[in-house]
Coordinates of N, CA and C in Angstrom, one line a residue:
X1316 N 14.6 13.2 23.1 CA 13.3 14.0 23.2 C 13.1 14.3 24.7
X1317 N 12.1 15.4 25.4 CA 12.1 16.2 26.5 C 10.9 14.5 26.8
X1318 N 11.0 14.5 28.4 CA 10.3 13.5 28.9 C 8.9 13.9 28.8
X1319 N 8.4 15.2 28.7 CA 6.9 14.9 27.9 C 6.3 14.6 26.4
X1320 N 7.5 14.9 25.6 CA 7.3 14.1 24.3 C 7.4 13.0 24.3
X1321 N 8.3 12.2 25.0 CA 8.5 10.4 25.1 C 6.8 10.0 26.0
X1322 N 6.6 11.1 26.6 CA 5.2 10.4 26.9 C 4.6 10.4 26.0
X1323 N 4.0 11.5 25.2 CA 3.5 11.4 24.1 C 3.2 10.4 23.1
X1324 N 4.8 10.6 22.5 CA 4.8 9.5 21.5 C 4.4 8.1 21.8
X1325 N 4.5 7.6 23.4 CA 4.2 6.2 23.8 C 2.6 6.4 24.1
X1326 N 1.7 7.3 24.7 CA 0.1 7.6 24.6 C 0.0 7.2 23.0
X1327 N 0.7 7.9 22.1 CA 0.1 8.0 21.0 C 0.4 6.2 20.3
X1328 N 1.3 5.6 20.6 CA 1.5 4.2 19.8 C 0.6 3.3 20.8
X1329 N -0.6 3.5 21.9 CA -1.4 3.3 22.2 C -0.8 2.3 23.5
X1330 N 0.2 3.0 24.0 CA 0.6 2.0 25.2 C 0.0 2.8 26.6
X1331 N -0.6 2.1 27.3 CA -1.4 2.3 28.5 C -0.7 2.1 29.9
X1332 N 0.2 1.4 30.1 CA 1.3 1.3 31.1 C 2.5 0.8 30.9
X1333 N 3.4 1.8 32.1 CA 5.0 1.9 31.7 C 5.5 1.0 32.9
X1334 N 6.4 0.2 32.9 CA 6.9 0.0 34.3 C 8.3 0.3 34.5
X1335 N 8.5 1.3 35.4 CA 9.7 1.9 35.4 C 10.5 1.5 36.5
X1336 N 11.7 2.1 36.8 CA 12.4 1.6 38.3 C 12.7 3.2 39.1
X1337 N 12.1 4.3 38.6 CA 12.0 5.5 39.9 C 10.9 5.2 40.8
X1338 N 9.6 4.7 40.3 CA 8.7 4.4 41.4 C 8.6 3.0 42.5
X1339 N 9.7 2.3 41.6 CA 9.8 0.6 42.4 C 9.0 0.5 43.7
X1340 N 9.6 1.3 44.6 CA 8.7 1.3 46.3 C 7.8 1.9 46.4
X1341 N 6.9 2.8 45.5 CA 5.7 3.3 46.3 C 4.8 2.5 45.6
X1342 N 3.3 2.8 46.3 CA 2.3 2.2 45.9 C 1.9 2.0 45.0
X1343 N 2.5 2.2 43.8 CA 1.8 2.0 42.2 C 2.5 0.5 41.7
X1344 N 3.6 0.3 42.8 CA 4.3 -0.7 42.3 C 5.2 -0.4 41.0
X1345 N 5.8 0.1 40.8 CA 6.8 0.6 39.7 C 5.8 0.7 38.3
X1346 N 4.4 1.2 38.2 CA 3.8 0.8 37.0 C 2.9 2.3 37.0
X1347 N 3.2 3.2 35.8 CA 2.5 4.1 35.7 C 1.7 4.2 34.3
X1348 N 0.3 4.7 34.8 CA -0.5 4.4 33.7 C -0.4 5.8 33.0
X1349 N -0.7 5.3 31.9 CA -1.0 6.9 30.8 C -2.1 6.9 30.3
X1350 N -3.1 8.1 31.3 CA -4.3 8.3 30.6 C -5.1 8.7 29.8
X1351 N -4.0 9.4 28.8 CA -4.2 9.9 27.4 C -3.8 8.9 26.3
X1352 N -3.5 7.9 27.0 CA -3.2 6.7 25.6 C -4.5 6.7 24.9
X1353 N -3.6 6.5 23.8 CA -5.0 6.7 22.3 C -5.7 5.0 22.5
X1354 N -7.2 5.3 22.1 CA -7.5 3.5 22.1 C -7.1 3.2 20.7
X1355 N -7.2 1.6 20.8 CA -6.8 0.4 19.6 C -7.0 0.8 17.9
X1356 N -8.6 1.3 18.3 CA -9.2 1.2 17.2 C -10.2 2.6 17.3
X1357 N -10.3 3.5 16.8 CA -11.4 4.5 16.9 C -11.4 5.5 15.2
X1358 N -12.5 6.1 15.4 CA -13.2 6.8 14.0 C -12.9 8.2 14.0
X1359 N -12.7 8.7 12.8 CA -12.1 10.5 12.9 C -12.9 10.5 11.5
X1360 N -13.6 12.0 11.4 CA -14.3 12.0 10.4 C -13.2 12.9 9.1
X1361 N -11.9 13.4 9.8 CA -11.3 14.4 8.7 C -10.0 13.7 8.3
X1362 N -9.3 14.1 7.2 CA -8.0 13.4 7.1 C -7.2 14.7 6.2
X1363 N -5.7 14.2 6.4 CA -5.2 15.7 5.7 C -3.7 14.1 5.5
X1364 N -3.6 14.7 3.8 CA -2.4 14.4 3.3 C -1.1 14.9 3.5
X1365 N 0.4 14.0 3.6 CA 1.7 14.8 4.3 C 2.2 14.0 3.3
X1366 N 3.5 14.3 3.8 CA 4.5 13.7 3.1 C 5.2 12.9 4.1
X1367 N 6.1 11.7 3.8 CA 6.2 11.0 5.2 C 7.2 11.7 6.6
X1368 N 7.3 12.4 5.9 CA 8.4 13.0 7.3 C 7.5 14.5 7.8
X1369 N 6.7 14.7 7.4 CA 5.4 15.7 7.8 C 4.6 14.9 8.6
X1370 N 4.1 13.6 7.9 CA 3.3 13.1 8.9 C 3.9 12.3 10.0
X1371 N 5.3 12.1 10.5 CA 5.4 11.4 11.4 C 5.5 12.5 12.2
X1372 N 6.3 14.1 11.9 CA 6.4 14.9 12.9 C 5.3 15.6 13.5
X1373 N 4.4 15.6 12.5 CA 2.6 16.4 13.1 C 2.4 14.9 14.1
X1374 N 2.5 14.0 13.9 CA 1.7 13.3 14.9 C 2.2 13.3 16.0
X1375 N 3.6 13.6 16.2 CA 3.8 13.6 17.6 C 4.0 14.9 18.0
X1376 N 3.4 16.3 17.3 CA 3.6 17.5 17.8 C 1.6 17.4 18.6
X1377 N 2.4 18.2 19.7 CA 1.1 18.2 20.5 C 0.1 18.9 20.3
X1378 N 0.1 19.8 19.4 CA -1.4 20.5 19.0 C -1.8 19.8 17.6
X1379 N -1.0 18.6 17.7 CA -2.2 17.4 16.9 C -2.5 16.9 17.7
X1380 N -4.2 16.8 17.0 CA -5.2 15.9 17.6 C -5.5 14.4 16.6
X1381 N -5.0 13.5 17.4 CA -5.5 12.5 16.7 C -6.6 11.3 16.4
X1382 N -7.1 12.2 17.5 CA -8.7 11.6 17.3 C -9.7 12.2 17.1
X1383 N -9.1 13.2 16.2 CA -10.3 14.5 15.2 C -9.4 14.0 13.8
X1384 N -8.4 13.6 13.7 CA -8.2 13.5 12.0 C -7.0 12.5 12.2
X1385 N -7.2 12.2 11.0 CA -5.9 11.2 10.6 C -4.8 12.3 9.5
X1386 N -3.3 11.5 9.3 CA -2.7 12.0 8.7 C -2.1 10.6 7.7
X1387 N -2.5 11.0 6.4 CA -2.4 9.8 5.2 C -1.1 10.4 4.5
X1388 N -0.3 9.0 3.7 CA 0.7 9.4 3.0 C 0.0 9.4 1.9
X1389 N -1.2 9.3 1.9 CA -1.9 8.7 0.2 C -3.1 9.9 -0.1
X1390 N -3.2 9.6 -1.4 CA -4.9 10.3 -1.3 C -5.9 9.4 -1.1
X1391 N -6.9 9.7 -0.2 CA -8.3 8.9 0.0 C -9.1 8.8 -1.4
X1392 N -10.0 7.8 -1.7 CA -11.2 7.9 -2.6 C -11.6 9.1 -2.3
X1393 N -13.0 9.6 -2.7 CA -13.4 10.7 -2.6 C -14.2 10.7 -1.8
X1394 N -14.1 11.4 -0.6 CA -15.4 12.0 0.6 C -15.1 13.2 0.9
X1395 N -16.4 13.1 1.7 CA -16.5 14.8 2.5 C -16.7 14.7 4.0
X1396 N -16.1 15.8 4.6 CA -15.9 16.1 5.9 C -17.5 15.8 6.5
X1397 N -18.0 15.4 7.3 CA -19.1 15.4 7.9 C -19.3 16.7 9.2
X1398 N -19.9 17.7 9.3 CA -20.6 18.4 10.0 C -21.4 17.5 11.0
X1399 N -21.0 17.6 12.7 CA -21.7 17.1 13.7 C -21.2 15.3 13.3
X1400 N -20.5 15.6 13.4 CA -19.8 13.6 13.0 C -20.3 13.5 14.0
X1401 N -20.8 12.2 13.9 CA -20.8 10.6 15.3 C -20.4 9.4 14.8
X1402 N -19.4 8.6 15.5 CA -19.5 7.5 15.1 C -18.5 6.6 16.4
X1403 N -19.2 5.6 16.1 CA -18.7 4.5 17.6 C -17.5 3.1 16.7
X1404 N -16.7 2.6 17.2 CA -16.7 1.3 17.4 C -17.0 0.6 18.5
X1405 N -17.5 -0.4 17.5 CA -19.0 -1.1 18.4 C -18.1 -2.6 19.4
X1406 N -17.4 -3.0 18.2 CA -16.9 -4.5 18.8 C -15.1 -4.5 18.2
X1407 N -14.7 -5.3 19.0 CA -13.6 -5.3 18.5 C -13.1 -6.6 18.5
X1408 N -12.4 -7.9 17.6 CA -12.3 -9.2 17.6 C -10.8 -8.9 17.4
X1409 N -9.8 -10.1 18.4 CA -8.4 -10.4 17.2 C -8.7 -11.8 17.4
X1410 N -8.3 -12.2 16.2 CA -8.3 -14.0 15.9 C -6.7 -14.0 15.8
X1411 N -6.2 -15.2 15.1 CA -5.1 -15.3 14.4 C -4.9 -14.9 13.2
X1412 N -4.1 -13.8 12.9 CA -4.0 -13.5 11.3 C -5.0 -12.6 11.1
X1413 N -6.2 -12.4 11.7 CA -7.2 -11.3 11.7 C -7.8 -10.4 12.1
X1414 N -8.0 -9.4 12.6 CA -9.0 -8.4 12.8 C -10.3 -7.9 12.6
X1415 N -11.4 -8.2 13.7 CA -12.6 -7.7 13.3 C -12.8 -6.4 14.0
X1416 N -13.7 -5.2 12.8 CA -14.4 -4.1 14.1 C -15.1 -3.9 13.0
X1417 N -16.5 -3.5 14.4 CA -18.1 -3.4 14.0 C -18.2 -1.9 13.8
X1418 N -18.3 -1.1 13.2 CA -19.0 0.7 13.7 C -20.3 0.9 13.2
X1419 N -20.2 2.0 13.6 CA -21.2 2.6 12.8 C -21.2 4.5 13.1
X1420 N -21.3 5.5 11.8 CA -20.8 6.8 11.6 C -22.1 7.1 11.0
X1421 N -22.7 8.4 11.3 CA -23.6 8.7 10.6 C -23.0 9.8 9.5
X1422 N -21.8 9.5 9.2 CA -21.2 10.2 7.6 C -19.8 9.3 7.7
X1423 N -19.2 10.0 6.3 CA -17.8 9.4 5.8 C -16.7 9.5 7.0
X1424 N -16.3 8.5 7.2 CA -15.3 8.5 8.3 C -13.6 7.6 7.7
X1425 N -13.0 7.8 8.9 CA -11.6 6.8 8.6 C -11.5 6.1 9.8
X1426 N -11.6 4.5 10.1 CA -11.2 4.0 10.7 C -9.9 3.8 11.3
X1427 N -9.0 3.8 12.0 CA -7.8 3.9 12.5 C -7.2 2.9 13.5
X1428 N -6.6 2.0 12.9 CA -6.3 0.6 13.9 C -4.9 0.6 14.1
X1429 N -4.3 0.8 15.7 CA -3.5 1.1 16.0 C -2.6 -0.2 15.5
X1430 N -2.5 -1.3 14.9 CA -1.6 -2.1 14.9 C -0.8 -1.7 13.7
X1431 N 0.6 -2.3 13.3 CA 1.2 -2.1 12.2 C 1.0 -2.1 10.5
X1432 N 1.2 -1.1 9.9 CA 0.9 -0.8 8.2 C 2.0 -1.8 8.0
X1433 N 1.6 -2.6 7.1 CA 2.6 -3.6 6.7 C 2.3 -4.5 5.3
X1434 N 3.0 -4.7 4.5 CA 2.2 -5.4 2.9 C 1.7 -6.8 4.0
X1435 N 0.7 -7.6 3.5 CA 0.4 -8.8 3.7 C -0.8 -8.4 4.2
X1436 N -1.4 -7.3 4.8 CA -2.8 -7.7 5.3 C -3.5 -6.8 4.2
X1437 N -4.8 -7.7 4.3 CA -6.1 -7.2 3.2 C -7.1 -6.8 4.2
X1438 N -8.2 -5.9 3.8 CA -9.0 -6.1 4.4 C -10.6 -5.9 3.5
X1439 N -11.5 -6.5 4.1 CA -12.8 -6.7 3.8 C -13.8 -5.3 4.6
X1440 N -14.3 -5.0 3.3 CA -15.6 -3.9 4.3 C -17.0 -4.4 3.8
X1441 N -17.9 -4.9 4.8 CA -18.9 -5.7 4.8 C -19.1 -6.3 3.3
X1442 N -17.9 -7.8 3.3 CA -17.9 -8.8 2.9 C -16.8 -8.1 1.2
X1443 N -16.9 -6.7 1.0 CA -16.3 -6.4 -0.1 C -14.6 -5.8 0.0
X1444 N -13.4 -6.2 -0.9 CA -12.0 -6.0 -0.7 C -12.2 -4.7 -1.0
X1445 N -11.4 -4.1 0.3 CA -11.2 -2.6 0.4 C -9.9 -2.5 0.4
X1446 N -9.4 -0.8 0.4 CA -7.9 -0.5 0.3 C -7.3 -0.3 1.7
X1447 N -6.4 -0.7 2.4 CA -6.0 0.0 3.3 C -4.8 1.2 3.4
X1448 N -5.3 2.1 3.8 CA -4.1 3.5 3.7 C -3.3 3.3 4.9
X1449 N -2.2 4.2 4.6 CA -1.0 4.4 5.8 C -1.4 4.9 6.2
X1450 N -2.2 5.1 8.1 CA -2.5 6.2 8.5 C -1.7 6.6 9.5
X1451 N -1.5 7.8 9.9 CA -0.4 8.6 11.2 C 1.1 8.1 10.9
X1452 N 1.3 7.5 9.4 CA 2.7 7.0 9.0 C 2.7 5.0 10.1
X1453 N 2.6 5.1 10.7 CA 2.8 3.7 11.6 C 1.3 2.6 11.5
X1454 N 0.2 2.8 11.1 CA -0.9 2.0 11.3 C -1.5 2.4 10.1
X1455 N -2.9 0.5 10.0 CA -3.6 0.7 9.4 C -5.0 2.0 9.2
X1456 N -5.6 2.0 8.0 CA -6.5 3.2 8.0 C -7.5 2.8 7.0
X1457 N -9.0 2.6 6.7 CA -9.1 2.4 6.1 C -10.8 3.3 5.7
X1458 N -11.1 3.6 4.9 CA -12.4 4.8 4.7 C -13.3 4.3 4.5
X1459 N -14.2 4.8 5.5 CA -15.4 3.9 5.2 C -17.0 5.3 5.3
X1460 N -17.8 4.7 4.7 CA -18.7 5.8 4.2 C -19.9 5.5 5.4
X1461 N -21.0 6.2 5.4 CA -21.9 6.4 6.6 C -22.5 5.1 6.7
X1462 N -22.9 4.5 7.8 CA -23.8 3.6 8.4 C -23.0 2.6 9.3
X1463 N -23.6 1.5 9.5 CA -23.3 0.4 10.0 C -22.0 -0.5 9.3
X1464 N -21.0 -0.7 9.6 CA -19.6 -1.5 8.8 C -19.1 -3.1 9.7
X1465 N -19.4 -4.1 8.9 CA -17.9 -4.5 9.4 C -16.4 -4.7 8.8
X1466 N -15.6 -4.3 8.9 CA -14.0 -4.4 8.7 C -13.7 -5.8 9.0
X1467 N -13.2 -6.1 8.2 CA -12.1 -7.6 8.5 C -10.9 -7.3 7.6
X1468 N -9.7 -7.2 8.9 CA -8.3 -7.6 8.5 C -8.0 -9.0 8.7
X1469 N -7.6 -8.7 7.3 CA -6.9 -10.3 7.6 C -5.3 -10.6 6.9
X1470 N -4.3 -11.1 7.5 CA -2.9 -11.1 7.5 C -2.5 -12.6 6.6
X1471 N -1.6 -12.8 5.7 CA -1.2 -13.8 4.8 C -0.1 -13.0 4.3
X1472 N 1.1 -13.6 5.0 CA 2.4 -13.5 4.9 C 2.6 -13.4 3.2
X1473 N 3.6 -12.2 2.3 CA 3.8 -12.7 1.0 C 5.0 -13.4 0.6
X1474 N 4.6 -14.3 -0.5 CA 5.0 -15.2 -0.1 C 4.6 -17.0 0.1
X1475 N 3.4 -16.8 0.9 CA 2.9 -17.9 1.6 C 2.2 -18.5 0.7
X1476 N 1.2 -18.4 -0.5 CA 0.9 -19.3 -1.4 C 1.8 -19.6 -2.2
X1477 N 3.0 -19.0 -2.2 CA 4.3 -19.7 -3.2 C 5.1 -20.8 -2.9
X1478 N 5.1 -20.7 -1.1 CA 5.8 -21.8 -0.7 C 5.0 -22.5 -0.1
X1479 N 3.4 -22.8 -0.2 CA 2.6 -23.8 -0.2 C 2.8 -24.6 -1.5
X1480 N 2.4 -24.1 -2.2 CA 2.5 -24.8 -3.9 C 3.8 -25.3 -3.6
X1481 N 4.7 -24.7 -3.4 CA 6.1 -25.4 -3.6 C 6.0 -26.5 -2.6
X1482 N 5.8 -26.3 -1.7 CA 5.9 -27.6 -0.4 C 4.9 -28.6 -1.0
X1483 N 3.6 -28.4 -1.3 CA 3.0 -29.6 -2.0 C 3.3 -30.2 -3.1
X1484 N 3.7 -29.3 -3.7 CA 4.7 -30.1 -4.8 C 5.5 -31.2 -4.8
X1485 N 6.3 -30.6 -4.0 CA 7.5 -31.4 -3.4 C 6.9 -32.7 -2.5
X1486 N 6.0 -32.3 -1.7 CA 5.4 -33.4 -0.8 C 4.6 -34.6 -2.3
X1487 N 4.1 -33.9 -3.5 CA 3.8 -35.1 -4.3 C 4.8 -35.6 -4.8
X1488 N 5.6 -35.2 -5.3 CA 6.8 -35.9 -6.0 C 7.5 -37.1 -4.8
X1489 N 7.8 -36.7 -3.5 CA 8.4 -37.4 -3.1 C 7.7 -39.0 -2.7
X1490 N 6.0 -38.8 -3.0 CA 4.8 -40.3 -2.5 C 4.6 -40.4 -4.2
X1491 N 5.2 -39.1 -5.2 CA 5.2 -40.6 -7.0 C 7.0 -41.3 -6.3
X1492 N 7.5 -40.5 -6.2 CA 8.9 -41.2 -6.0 C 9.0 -42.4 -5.0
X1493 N 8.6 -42.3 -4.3 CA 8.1 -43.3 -2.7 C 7.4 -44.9 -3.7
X1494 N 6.3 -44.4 -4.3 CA 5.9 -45.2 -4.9 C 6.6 -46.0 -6.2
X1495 N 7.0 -45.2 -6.9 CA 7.9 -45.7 -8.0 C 8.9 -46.7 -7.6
X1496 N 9.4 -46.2 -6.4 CA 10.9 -47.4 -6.0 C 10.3 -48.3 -5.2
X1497 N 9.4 -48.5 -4.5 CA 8.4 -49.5 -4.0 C 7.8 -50.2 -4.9
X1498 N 7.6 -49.8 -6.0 CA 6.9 -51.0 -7.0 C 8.5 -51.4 -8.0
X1499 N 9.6 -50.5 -8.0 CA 10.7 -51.6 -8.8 C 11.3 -52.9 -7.9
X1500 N 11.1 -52.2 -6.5 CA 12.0 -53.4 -5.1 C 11.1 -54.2 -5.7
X1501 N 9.4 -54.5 -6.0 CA 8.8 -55.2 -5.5 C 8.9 -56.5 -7.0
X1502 N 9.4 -55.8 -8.2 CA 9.9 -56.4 -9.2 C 11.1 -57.2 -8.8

């Protein structure tokens, strides 16, 4: 790709500084920032369906805008475009395994959280299981309708309740087994 597309594409996966070795000696200290990097987490009131090799090439063609619309592999529930959109994210939390963000839209919007679309995370929209969509092909997306929201992602490997059960299993058998040969020695 031409070096203003590789900028692009790294603004758009939301990276903010590069450290290179053409600038090593001047004043920046080898670290150049990119001002158009997209933030973490932000709200777009429109979304348009692709196919996945449409939406990875619109997002990194430069008369996309990605903080006026998202691009989904899926269809959304049903909303409508909002006329004069506003909407903020208000707070943003990472825990371990989770994700919190506060907004608030005064119409239907799509959340857009630059970390990875991946099976194992669920998320919560003020306290209720929501769906999360593929959005821009690389991250989560999830729809959320006018007012005040909280979102909670939250990450559980699949998998992980199977080989809990299995490890406690195993952990009981081996204290009946533990026990059983400790009470024949004691015969």
């Amino acid at each position: 790709s031409p070096p203003d597309k590789r900028r692009r594409i790294l603004e758009r996966n939301n990276v903010k500084y590069w450290v290179g070795d053409r600038k090593f000696y001047d004043d920046s200290g080898g670290v150049e920032i990119f001002e158009q990097a997209l933030p973490r987490v932000f709200l777009v009131s429109s979304a348009r369906v692709e196919t996945v090799a449409n939406a990875i090439n619109l997002y990194f063609d430069e008369k996309f805008d990605p903080l006026s619309e998202v691009l989904l592999v899926e269809n959304p529930a049903d909303w409508k475009k909002t006329e004069n959109f506003a909407g903020a994210v208000e707070q943003v939390e990472y825990g371990i395994n989770r994700v919190t963000v506060r907004t608030r839209q005064n119409g239907d919007a799509f959340l857009t959280l630059l970390d990875s679309y991946q099976s194992g995370w669920k998320v919560e929209i003020d306290g209720v299981p929501g769906r999360i969509l593929r959005g821009n092909y690389f991250y989560r997306t999830v729809q959320l309708p006018p007012g005040e929201h909280r979102v909670q992602f939250d990450y559980e490997p699949e998998g992980y309740k199977t080989g809990l059960y299995v490890s406690l299993g195993s952990l009981a058998a081996m204290f009946v087994g533990g026990a059983a040969l400790h009470s024949r020695r004691k015969k």
